[in-house]
Amino acid sequence: MESNIRWLVFAILISLTFSSFVLDHGALAESVKPDEAKQLRDEVRGMFYHAFDGYMNNAFPLDELRPLSCQGEDTLGGYALTLIDSLDTLALLGDRERFTSSVEWIGKNLQFNINKTVSVFETTIRVLGGLLSAHLIASDYATGMRIPSYNNELLVLAEDLTRRMLPAFDTPTGIPFGSVNLMYGVDKHESKITSTAGGGTLSLEFGVLSRLTNDPVFEQVAKNAVRGLWARRSNLDLVGAHINVFTGEWTQKDAGIGTSIDSFYEYLLKAYILFGDEEYLYIFQEAYRSAMQYLHKDPWYVEVNMDSAAIVWPVFNSLQAFWPGLQVLAGDVDPAIRTHTAFFSVWKRYGFTPEGFNLATLSVQYGQKSYPLRPELIESTYWLYKATRDPRYLDAGRDFVASLQYGAKCPCGYCHITDVELHKQEDHMESFFLAETVKYLWLLFDLAVDSDNLVDNGPYKYIFSTEGHLLPLTPQISLARERCSYFGGYCPSNSTKLEQEVLEEESNNDDRSNIYPYHESFPITGLIKGLCPGLTHAQKYGLSYVLPEKTDREDVDEAKPVVTSSSIVLITDQRVGKKPQEEEGFTSQSEPIMTISGGSSNDQTGQELTLLESETDDQRLYSS
Ligand code: DMJ
């Protein structure tokens, strides 16, 4: 009973705060008009060059810029990281001159035969992804940015780099070590603990490399790592945050959509869209459904124990903010809109999003006060604007620009904010500021102006890697080209139909009560251009979903898999709306290690909310 009350209080507090934030938001000035959107786009371009030139003049060829002191620092491998991460943004901005000179410099000067131990995850998403996307642009007439003298130098580098990372995958689980030495392989003292995002966010880059080199090994090891992680999911279809790559035991059992896990979900869906590999889709659908069941406290998301679903961290963390963008890609737009509004309310409150915002105390989470120029909320804003064309997303964009210009701009670039309450600047600029943050901002406003850019009006549909790198659905890469995707771009042009027409046909043709409601209630005009006609949802995706009869936990294994189509798979119990007992409060059998007392200005209850977990906040590993 007491736990029920606690849960209720928690929910009421969140929704009260949420509505007051929304009211604040409603008090905004006039909406962004086309002229202002153009000005903002140009301002964002100026932001890019302030930071890029600052890096080139003061830090290059070191990895990253120290924008306050106008110096550089090696932070990853000592290989001009920020330049590599910026390449496709240069191309997107149409800067042929700098794109060409940068590609040429990298082709001539970069080498990976170096005695450096690097993160497999960071190296993959920032360096390998940066090289591959630039290669695909520089080598292709259709992009309008082909470099005549280019001779696959970046692809050669990408392959060399990835081969140097392969020793990391030599583990009993297939899940790679977190770090590898580029010259000597994995050090014998290397930690065997890695994050789920670290092991499960390699499939796009490794898959593209396989398709460009005709060597399947890269794609195979990355997929094997995903299988290794997914095979160890809990009975609730949740994954934890950290795992031992040798024993396969979870060393951190907090499940969530943010820190340490985020891009694991992202790459499941994107790997399916890019490669047409249905195994990724099936895993995504199960993982997504479970996330929405256990982690989603509409409109927020919490972290729960992966086995019991008991809430352990009622905290918004800034890495979660990519999720609404992913939901747009998945076609689940309604919850994305609500969640974006909630997350943006945190930005409005502080002018930036802190790394953590506690939903129980409604304050910045202790030890998580900084804003390191992250792109996630801006990325989701772009996707939601693309999907809905609702001008409120442009207004949000204007707020992002204002905060960055007034709060983060510093002499040679943009500074991290160490404390969102005090707006204190720190002398560091992560390379993803140029790879992602500025890129998504520019794309947002360009979409409002004329969308005449490579992504929105180019020769291919593009998938963004988790570092914002552009990976095109070209015939060479995408085996999905014959199928219909949410992009609708692969339907023969004379056979596309409006979403609504397809839905109507489907509802006439089959019993949709058993089908996962992917296509229901789209308030979308921008993203989904058309779907191939005449196919049911099941035919399009080669699978059907059947709700099992039994819903008790003990019965789950018996309930899955249910094979219902000739071409494969599954699905299990949906148990929609049913919460496990422990989720209703913050109680469990283990000893509490931290308590948060009520009494913040927004918490009128004085209730004590107890957080449970075996690691404190500060002890947790974070992915970038
Ligand atoms: C980037 O390196 C990537 O977006 C990654 O997926 C998460 N962390 C940073 C941005 O916040």
XYZ file of N, CA and C in Angstrom, residues 399-612:
642
model
N 16.139 28.408 -29.394
C 16.613 28.382 -28.001
C 17.976 27.703 -27.879
N 18.148 26.622 -28.635
C 19.454 25.941 -28.586
C 20.557 26.895 -29.043
N 20.288 27.578 -30.154
C 21.305 28.502 -30.686
C 21.606 29.588 -29.656
N 20.555 30.158 -29.065
C 20.765 31.242 -28.096
C 21.608 30.758 -26.920
N 21.284 29.587 -26.395
C 22.058 29.073 -25.259
C 23.520 28.859 -25.621
N 23.732 28.263 -26.785
C 25.115 27.976 -27.179
C 25.886 29.271 -27.431
N 25.225 30.233 -28.060
C 25.911 31.490 -28.384
C 26.213 32.327 -27.146
N 25.242 32.372 -26.235
C 25.443 33.229 -25.061
C 26.144 32.505 -23.920
N 25.950 31.185 -23.862
C 26.498 30.475 -22.710
C 27.767 29.707 -22.988
N 27.911 29.188 -24.208
C 29.005 28.241 -24.455
C 30.082 28.785 -25.386
N 29.768 29.839 -26.130
C 30.767 30.352 -27.074
C 31.964 30.899 -26.294
N 33.145 30.541 -26.719
C 34.331 31.068 -26.049
C 35.383 31.410 -27.107
N 36.523 31.952 -26.727
C 37.392 32.604 -27.701
C 37.669 31.801 -28.978
N 37.967 30.513 -28.836
C 38.369 29.774 -30.032
C 37.382 28.685 -30.436
N 36.254 28.609 -29.798
C 35.298 27.556 -30.159
C 34.110 27.610 -29.223
N 33.638 26.443 -28.812
C 32.524 26.361 -27.854
C 32.989 25.508 -26.669
N 32.629 25.972 -25.487
C 33.124 25.340 -24.271
C 32.071 24.432 -23.643
N 32.533 23.386 -23.029
C 31.632 22.612 -22.175
C 31.139 23.508 -21.046
N 29.956 23.190 -20.554
C 29.429 23.900 -19.395
C 29.594 22.957 -18.202
N 30.326 23.398 -17.196
C 30.583 22.467 -16.079
C 29.387 22.366 -15.151
N 28.579 23.416 -15.114
C 27.453 23.415 -14.180
C 26.318 24.204 -14.822
N 25.249 23.507 -15.140
C 24.168 24.192 -15.887
C 23.455 25.240 -15.042
N 23.637 25.163 -13.711
C 22.993 26.179 -12.876
C 23.834 27.456 -12.815
N 25.148 27.282 -12.895
C 26.033 28.450 -12.799
C 26.562 28.900 -14.163
N 26.322 28.093 -15.163
C 26.800 28.374 -16.527
C 28.299 28.658 -16.564
N 29.028 27.845 -15.861
C 30.477 28.019 -15.844
C 31.093 27.235 -17.018
N 32.046 27.872 -17.709
C 32.632 27.217 -18.886
C 33.870 26.399 -18.524
N 34.061 25.340 -19.315
C 35.240 24.479 -19.117
C 36.032 24.443 -20.413
N 37.332 24.283 -20.319
C 38.218 24.420 -21.473
C 38.274 23.133 -22.309
N 37.169 22.731 -22.852
C 37.166 21.509 -23.655
C 36.067 21.571 -24.704
N 36.341 21.022 -25.865
C 35.302 20.917 -26.904
C 35.391 19.535 -27.528
N 34.398 18.711 -27.258
C 34.375 17.343 -27.805
C 34.197 17.413 -29.328
N 34.804 16.458 -30.012
C 34.711 16.461 -31.476
C 33.267 16.305 -31.945
N 32.411 15.696 -31.121
C 31.032 15.500 -31.598
C 30.250 16.814 -31.700
N 30.804 17.892 -31.157
C 30.124 19.181 -31.342
C 30.038 19.516 -32.834
N 31.129 19.245 -33.569
C 31.129 19.539 -35.002
C 30.533 18.401 -35.831
N 30.656 17.179 -35.318
C 30.103 16.034 -36.060
C 28.587 15.982 -35.945
N 28.063 16.413 -34.793
C 26.639 16.197 -34.548
C 25.873 17.460 -34.164
N 26.295 18.104 -33.085
C 25.494 19.178 -32.504
C 25.199 20.261 -33.546
N 26.252 20.745 -34.169
C 26.076 21.801 -35.168
C 25.414 21.243 -36.427
N 25.735 20.017 -36.773
C 25.158 19.425 -37.988
C 23.632 19.344 -37.878
N 23.137 18.829 -36.758
C 21.673 18.680 -36.623
C 20.998 20.053 -36.544
N 21.675 21.014 -35.914
C 21.086 22.362 -35.839
C 20.961 22.966 -37.235
N 22.022 22.819 -38.004
C 22.022 23.374 -39.358
C 20.946 22.675 -40.212
N 20.879 21.370 -40.090
C 19.873 20.622 -40.865
C 18.451 21.041 -40.489
N 18.251 21.291 -39.212
C 16.918 21.712 -38.747
C 16.471 22.976 -39.478
N 17.336 23.974 -39.486
C 16.933 25.241 -40.111
C 16.953 25.139 -41.631
N 17.860 24.349 -42.165
C 17.883 24.206 -43.624
C 16.589 23.544 -44.114
N 16.089 22.645 -43.311
C 14.830 21.976 -43.665
C 13.702 22.999 -43.747
N 13.757 24.005 -42.880
C 12.704 25.020 -42.872
C 12.872 26.013 -44.016
N 14.095 26.080 -44.550
C 14.347 27.093 -45.575
C 14.162 26.510 -46.974
N 15.052 25.595 -47.364
C 14.851 25.025 -48.708
C 15.224 23.549 -48.799
N 15.726 22.988 -47.761
C 16.159 21.582 -47.678
C 16.970 21.134 -48.873
N 17.736 22.041 -49.426
C 18.518 21.656 -50.591
C 19.872 21.130 -50.136
N 19.852 20.088 -49.374
C 21.120 19.549 -48.885
C 21.213 18.056 -49.185
N 22.402 17.546 -48.985
C 22.693 16.150 -49.333
C 21.748 15.166 -48.654
N 21.395 15.458 -47.413
C 20.583 14.505 -46.655
C 19.111 14.576 -47.063
N 18.598 15.781 -47.142
C 17.157 15.902 -47.361
C 16.781 15.957 -48.837
N 17.759 16.200 -49.699
C 17.437 16.288 -51.122
C 18.577 15.728 -51.959
N 19.213 14.699 -51.442
C 20.380 14.143 -52.137
C 20.015 12.924 -52.952
N 21.025 12.267 -53.484
C 20.771 11.121 -54.357
C 20.340 9.865 -53.606
N 20.580 9.838 -52.308
C 20.244 8.637 -51.526
C 19.508 9.040 -50.259
N 18.859 8.068 -49.656
C 18.424 8.234 -48.276
C 19.655 7.992 -47.396
N 19.728 8.710 -46.306
C 20.876 8.545 -45.419
C 20.428 8.096 -44.033
N 21.230 7.215 -43.481
C 21.113 6.886 -42.066
C 22.225 7.638 -41.358
N 21.904 8.228 -40.224
C 22.946 8.874 -39.425
C 23.511 7.837 -38.452
N 24.824 7.739 -38.417
C 25.404 6.890 -37.370
C 25.167 7.562 -36.029
N 25.535 6.899 -34.965
C 25.300 7.495 -33.644
C 26.184 8.721 -33.426
N 27.198 8.899 -34.243
C 28.047 10.086 -34.181
C 27.618 11.093 -35.253
N 26.458 10.852 -35.844
C 25.946 11.788 -36.845
C 26.574 11.639 -38.221
N 27.319 10.568 -38.455
C 27.936 10.413 -39.769
C 26.947 9.854 -40.778
N 27.103 10.331 -42.012
C 26.126 10.030 -43.051
C 26.464 8.715 -43.745
N 25.553 7.778 -43.633
C 25.743 6.486 -44.286
C 24.592 6.292 -45.269
N 24.915 6.277 -46.547
C 23.858 6.275 -47.565
C 23.314 4.879 -47.856
N 22.050 4.835 -48.193
C 21.471 3.568 -48.635
C 21.730 3.427 -50.131
N 23.002 3.226 -50.476
C 23.333 3.009 -51.892
C 23.152 1.531 -52.199
N 23.024 1.200 -53.474
C 22.890 -0.223 -53.819
C 24.050 -1.057 -53.291
N 25.238 -0.478 -53.252
C 26.393 -1.269 -52.798
C 26.283 -1.622 -51.317
N 25.684 -0.746 -50.561
C 25.629 -0.959 -49.119
C 24.320 -1.589 -48.688
N 23.252 -1.141 -49.287
C 21.955 -1.507 -48.748
C 21.287 -2.610 -49.536
N 21.221 -3.768 -48.918
C 20.489 -4.863 -49.558
C 18.999 -4.658 -49.385
N 18.641 -3.591 -48.696
C 17.222 -3.353 -48.427
C 16.563 -2.616 -49.570
N 17.287 -2.373 -50.650
C 16.732 -1.456 -51.629
C 15.481 -1.967 -52.315
N 15.292 -3.264 -52.315
C 14.094 -3.779 -52.966
C 12.881 -3.760 -52.054
N 13.122 -3.544 -50.797
C 11.977 -3.590 -49.890
C 11.483 -2.185 -49.588
N 10.340 -2.134 -48.998
C 9.818 -0.834 -48.606
C 10.277 -0.553 -47.194
N 10.755 0.624 -46.992
C 11.128 0.981 -45.633
C 10.301 2.183 -45.230
N 10.545 2.653 -44.025
C 9.818 3.841 -43.600
C 10.168 5.038 -44.455
N 11.277 4.955 -45.127
C 11.644 6.073 -45.981
C 10.882 6.031 -47.297
N 10.383 4.875 -47.643
C 9.583 4.781 -48.858
C 10.375 5.067 -50.112
N 11.651 5.291 -49.978
C 12.455 5.722 -51.109
C 12.785 4.600 -52.068
N 12.509 3.397 -51.682
C 12.876 2.281 -52.538
C 11.699 1.653 -53.231
N 10.577 2.283 -53.100
C 9.443 1.852 -53.910
C 9.672 2.409 -55.311
N 9.324 1.626 -56.344
C 9.380 2.213 -57.683
C 8.534 3.482 -57.667
N 9.003 4.521 -58.334
C 8.372 5.825 -58.147
C 6.897 5.828 -58.509
N 6.480 4.991 -59.481
C 5.060 5.041 -59.842
C 4.198 4.144 -58.969
N 4.817 3.547 -57.959
C 3.994 2.630 -57.173
C 3.846 3.054 -55.724
N 4.335 4.233 -55.395
C 4.168 4.651 -54.010
C 2.743 5.104 -53.754
N 2.320 4.881 -52.551
C 0.983 5.303 -52.173
C 1.070 6.105 -50.903
N 0.052 6.847 -50.676
C 0.018 7.561 -49.421
C -0.125 6.575 -48.284
N 0.497 6.929 -47.184
C 0.400 6.101 -45.981
C -1.036 5.695 -45.691
N -1.910 6.634 -45.772
C -3.306 6.373 -45.409
C -3.932 5.314 -46.307
N -3.627 5.385 -47.613
C -4.212 4.409 -48.533
C -3.763 3.003 -48.170
N -2.469 2.882 -47.833
C -1.953 1.563 -47.484
C -2.623 1.059 -46.220
N -2.775 1.938 -45.270
C -3.415 1.542 -44.017
C -4.839 1.070 -44.253
N -5.527 1.797 -45.116
C -6.913 1.400 -45.386
C -6.954 0.022 -46.032
N -6.045 -0.211 -46.986
C -6.032 -1.521 -47.623
C -5.726 -2.611 -46.614
N -4.779 -2.336 -45.757
C -4.416 -3.342 -44.770
C -5.589 -3.645 -43.864
N -6.283 -2.611 -43.456
C -7.369 -2.875 -42.523
C -8.493 -3.627 -43.214
N -8.612 -3.500 -44.529
C -9.617 -4.298 -45.233
C -9.150 -5.729 -45.423
N -7.842 -5.893 -45.552
C -7.336 -7.199 -45.968
C -6.984 -8.164 -44.850
N -6.667 -7.667 -43.718
C -6.261 -8.628 -42.696
C -6.748 -8.217 -41.313
N -6.641 -9.180 -40.448
C -7.052 -8.927 -39.078
C -5.885 -8.288 -38.354
N -5.954 -6.974 -38.132
C -4.826 -6.265 -37.554
C -4.767 -6.353 -36.040
N -5.739 -7.040 -35.481
C -5.734 -7.073 -34.024
C -4.518 -7.808 -33.480
N -3.932 -8.682 -34.295
C -2.770 -9.419 -33.825
C -1.455 -8.806 -34.270
N -1.539 -7.707 -34.943
C -0.318 -7.162 -35.531
C 0.191 -5.998 -34.703
N 1.471 -6.005 -34.514
C 2.098 -4.934 -33.747
C 1.750 -3.586 -34.393
N 1.289 -2.654 -33.613
C 0.699 -1.453 -34.211
C 1.723 -0.421 -34.661
N 2.623 -0.834 -35.529
C 3.662 0.079 -35.954
C 3.142 1.260 -36.754
N 2.107 1.016 -37.518
C 1.680 2.065 -38.435
C 0.534 2.894 -37.897
N 0.214 2.684 -36.628
C -0.969 3.379 -36.167
C -0.687 4.819 -35.793
N -1.621 5.635 -36.041
C -1.665 7.046 -35.656
C -0.392 7.837 -35.921
N -0.082 8.010 -37.186
C 1.035 8.874 -37.538
C 0.560 10.297 -37.777
N 1.010 11.232 -37.006
C 0.709 12.619 -37.351
C 1.821 13.150 -38.253
N 2.152 12.409 -39.291
C 3.378 12.707 -40.016
C 3.100 13.202 -41.418
N 3.851 14.150 -41.842
C 3.749 14.522 -43.244
C 5.105 14.494 -43.918
N 6.141 14.693 -43.156
C 7.435 14.893 -43.791
C 8.194 13.634 -44.122
N 8.282 12.732 -43.191
C 9.228 11.632 -43.325
C 8.742 10.509 -44.225
N 7.519 10.127 -44.001
C 7.054 8.928 -44.684
C 6.421 9.318 -45.994
N 7.150 9.050 -47.030
C 6.664 9.520 -48.321
C 5.703 8.540 -48.962
N 5.872 7.296 -48.736
C 5.004 6.326 -49.387
C 5.413 4.926 -49.008
N 4.549 3.998 -49.227
C 4.878 2.607 -48.958
C 4.499 1.803 -50.189
N 5.206 0.727 -50.416
C 4.832 -0.090 -51.555
C 3.406 -0.565 -51.379
N 2.631 -0.533 -52.417
C 1.228 -0.910 -52.304
C 1.051 -2.423 -52.272
N -0.067 -2.808 -51.809
C -0.479 -4.196 -51.959
C 0.131 -5.147 -50.955
N 0.964 -4.676 -50.072
C 1.550 -5.561 -49.083
C 0.926 -5.304 -47.719
N 0.674 -6.359 -47.002
C 0.262 -6.178 -45.620
C 1.507 -5.872 -44.810
N 1.285 -5.430 -43.598
C 2.425 -5.185 -42.714
C 3.277 -6.448 -42.604
N 2.601 -7.583 -42.436
C 3.323 -8.841 -42.262
C 4.148 -9.177 -43.501
N 3.565 -8.967 -44.657
C 4.311 -9.275 -45.876
C 5.517 -8.354 -46.022
N 5.312 -7.091 -45.658
C 6.408 -6.143 -45.815
C 7.603 -6.532 -44.962
N 7.289 -6.975 -43.773
C 8.393 -7.251 -42.857
C 8.651 -8.735 -42.679
N 7.870 -9.556 -43.339
C 8.118 -10.979 -43.296
C 7.819 -11.615 -41.961
N 6.978 -10.979 -41.195
C 6.672 -11.558 -39.899
C 5.332 -11.077 -39.394
N 4.826 -11.822 -38.455
C 3.584 -11.416 -37.818
C 3.769 -11.509 -36.314
N 2.885 -10.843 -35.642
C 2.968 -10.872 -34.196
C 1.709 -11.474 -33.617
N 1.893 -12.359 -32.680
C 0.762 -12.983 -32.033
C 0.874 -12.764 -30.543
N -0.175 -12.296 -29.964
C -0.160 -12.119 -28.515
C -0.369 -13.472 -27.859
N 0.513 -13.854 -26.956
C 0.335 -15.139 -26.286
C -0.831 -15.079 -25.306
N -1.334 -16.237 -25.010
C -2.447 -16.312 -24.071
C -1.977 -15.989 -22.660
N -0.825 -16.605 -22.297
C -0.385 -16.517 -20.906
C 0.415 -15.254 -20.694
N 0.277 -14.673 -19.528
C 1.021 -13.439 -19.278
C 1.864 -13.488 -18.007
N 1.808 -14.573 -17.247
C 2.623 -14.626 -16.033
C 4.082 -14.801 -16.376
N 4.924 -14.243 -15.523
C 6.365 -14.288 -15.757
C 6.872 -15.708 -16.017
N 6.431 -16.688 -15.204
C 6.929 -18.067 -15.345
C 6.590 -18.639 -16.719
N 5.579 -18.060 -17.340
C 5.139 -18.654 -18.596
C 5.831 -18.080 -19.813
N 6.687 -17.103 -19.588
C 7.239 -16.395 -20.739
C 8.032 -17.316 -21.644
N 8.867 -18.157 -21.055
C 9.686 -19.006 -21.900
C 8.828 -19.924 -22.756
N 7.751 -20.419 -22.159
C 6.881 -21.283 -22.955
C 6.202 -20.494 -24.066
N 6.000 -19.215 -23.787
C 5.238 -18.431 -24.745
C 6.046 -18.022 -25.967
N 7.352 -18.147 -25.914
C 8.102 -17.714 -27.078
C 9.035 -18.808 -27.549
N 9.400 -18.895 -28.810
C 8.882 -18.022 -29.827
C 7.622 -18.576 -30.480
N 6.849 -17.708 -31.041
C 5.677 -18.132 -31.798
C 5.954 -17.839 -33.253
N 6.198 -18.852 -34.028
C 6.505 -18.622 -35.433
C 5.200 -18.521 -36.198
N 5.014 -17.417 -36.843
C 3.732 -17.232 -37.507
C 3.851 -16.880 -38.977
N 5.051 -16.915 -39.490
C 5.131 -16.632 -40.913
C 6.145 -17.549 -41.535
N 6.089 -17.668 -42.837
C 6.997 -18.585 -43.488
C 8.434 -18.084 -43.384
N 8.616 -16.787 -43.352
C 9.986 -16.302 -43.397
C 10.587 -16.026 -42.032
N 9.958 -16.217 -41.009
C 10.510 -16.305 -39.647
C 9.564 -15.832 -38.547
N 9.877 -15.383 -37.683
C 9.972 -15.276 -36.254
C 8.684 -14.879 -35.564
N 8.768 -14.572 -34.568
C 8.557 -14.691 -33.182
C 7.413 -13.842 -32.698
N 7.146 -13.551 -31.785
C 7.113 -12.650 -30.660
C 6.368 -13.268 -29.499
N 6.570 -12.631 -28.453
C 6.393 -13.174 -27.139
C 5.226 -12.500 -26.452
N 5.305 -12.480 -25.167
C 4.195 -11.849 -24.460
C 4.320 -10.338 -24.491
N 3.224 -9.668 -24.730
C 3.278 -8.202 -24.744
C 2.933 -7.642 -23.373
N 2.107 -8.296 -22.648
C 1.792 -7.897 -21.271
C 1.597 -6.397 -21.133
N 0.994 -5.831 -22.107
C 0.852 -4.384 -22.122
C 0.104 -3.907 -20.890
N 0.646 -2.897 -20.269
C -0.051 -2.276 -19.140
C 0.158 -2.978 -17.821
N 0.817 -4.136 -17.832
C 0.979 -4.844 -16.572
C 2.348 -4.526 -15.988
N 2.358 -4.066 -14.757
C 3.632 -3.744 -14.121
C 3.994 -4.840 -13.135
N 5.252 -5.208 -13.087
C 5.635 -6.159 -12.063
C 5.460 -5.526 -10.682
N 5.273 -6.371 -9.713
C 4.994 -5.881 -8.371
C 5.967 -4.816 -7.897
N 7.263 -5.113 -8.071
C 8.236 -4.220 -7.470
C 8.298 -2.856 -8.122
N 7.771 -2.751 -9.330
C 7.870 -1.487 -10.021
C 6.982 -0.432 -9.389
N 6.024 -0.883 -8.615
C 5.056 0.075 -8.113
C 5.629 1.003 -7.055
N 6.718 0.637 -6.446
C 7.345 1.538 -5.489
C 8.828 1.475 -5.633
N 9.530 2.033 -4.694
C 10.977 2.003 -4.770
C 11.508 1.029 -3.739
N 10.827 -0.087 -3.584
C 11.281 -1.022 -2.565
C 11.813 -2.294 -3.199
N 12.692 -2.929 -2.501
C 13.122 -4.258 -2.915
C 13.794 -4.904 -1.719
N 14.230 -6.151 -1.917
C 14.808 -6.825 -0.759
C 16.208 -6.328 -0.417
N 16.911 -5.770 -1.387
C 18.281 -5.387 -1.089
C 18.353 -4.143 -0.207
N 19.553 -3.961 0.358
C 19.735 -2.809 1.227
C 19.855 -1.531 0.410
N 19.187 -0.475 0.820
C 19.359 0.789 0.105
C 20.752 1.357 0.312
N 21.334 1.927 -0.737
C 22.623 2.576 -0.549
C 22.486 4.090 -0.614
N 21.359 4.562 -1.027
C 21.207 6.004 -1.110
C 19.737 6.340 -0.927
N 19.501 7.339 -0.171
C 18.112 7.772 -0.077
C 18.023 9.233 -0.457
N 16.913 9.561 -1.044
C 16.679 10.958 -1.372
C 15.476 11.396 -0.576
N 15.661 12.366 0.267
C 14.525 12.834 1.047
C 13.744 13.859 0.267
N 12.450 13.811 0.486
C 11.615 14.809 -0.161
C 11.866 16.164 0.457
N 11.255 17.198 -0.068
C 11.396 18.509 0.532
C 11.992 19.538 -0.395
N 12.260 19.145 -1.642
C 12.675 20.174 -2.579
C 11.472 21.074 -2.827
N 11.689 22.186 -3.462
C 10.601 23.146 -3.606
C 9.387 22.533 -4.290
N 9.638 21.554 -5.144
C 8.506 20.971 -5.857
C 7.939 19.733 -5.183
N 8.614 19.260 -4.195
C 8.159 18.034 -3.565
C 7.463 18.387 -2.259
N 6.137 18.388 -2.308
C 5.418 18.828 -1.119
C 5.071 17.670 -0.193
N 5.592 16.523 -0.456
C 5.112 15.359 0.263
C 5.949 14.999 1.476
N 7.237 15.315 1.427
C 8.107 14.862 2.501
C 8.327 13.358 2.439
N 7.829 12.696 1.415
C 8.049 11.256 1.289
C 9.528 10.974 1.072
N 9.951 9.842 1.550
C 11.331 9.466 1.301
C 11.365 8.477 0.146
N 12.121 8.801 -0.858
C 12.231 7.920 -2.008
C 13.579 7.232 -1.942
N 13.573 5.958 -2.081
C 14.801 5.195 -1.898
C 15.318 4.672 -3.227
N 16.560 4.975 -3.520
C 17.171 4.444 -4.729
C 17.963 3.207 -4.363
N 17.912 2.244 -5.205
C 18.580 0.987 -4.903
C 19.526 0.623 -6.001
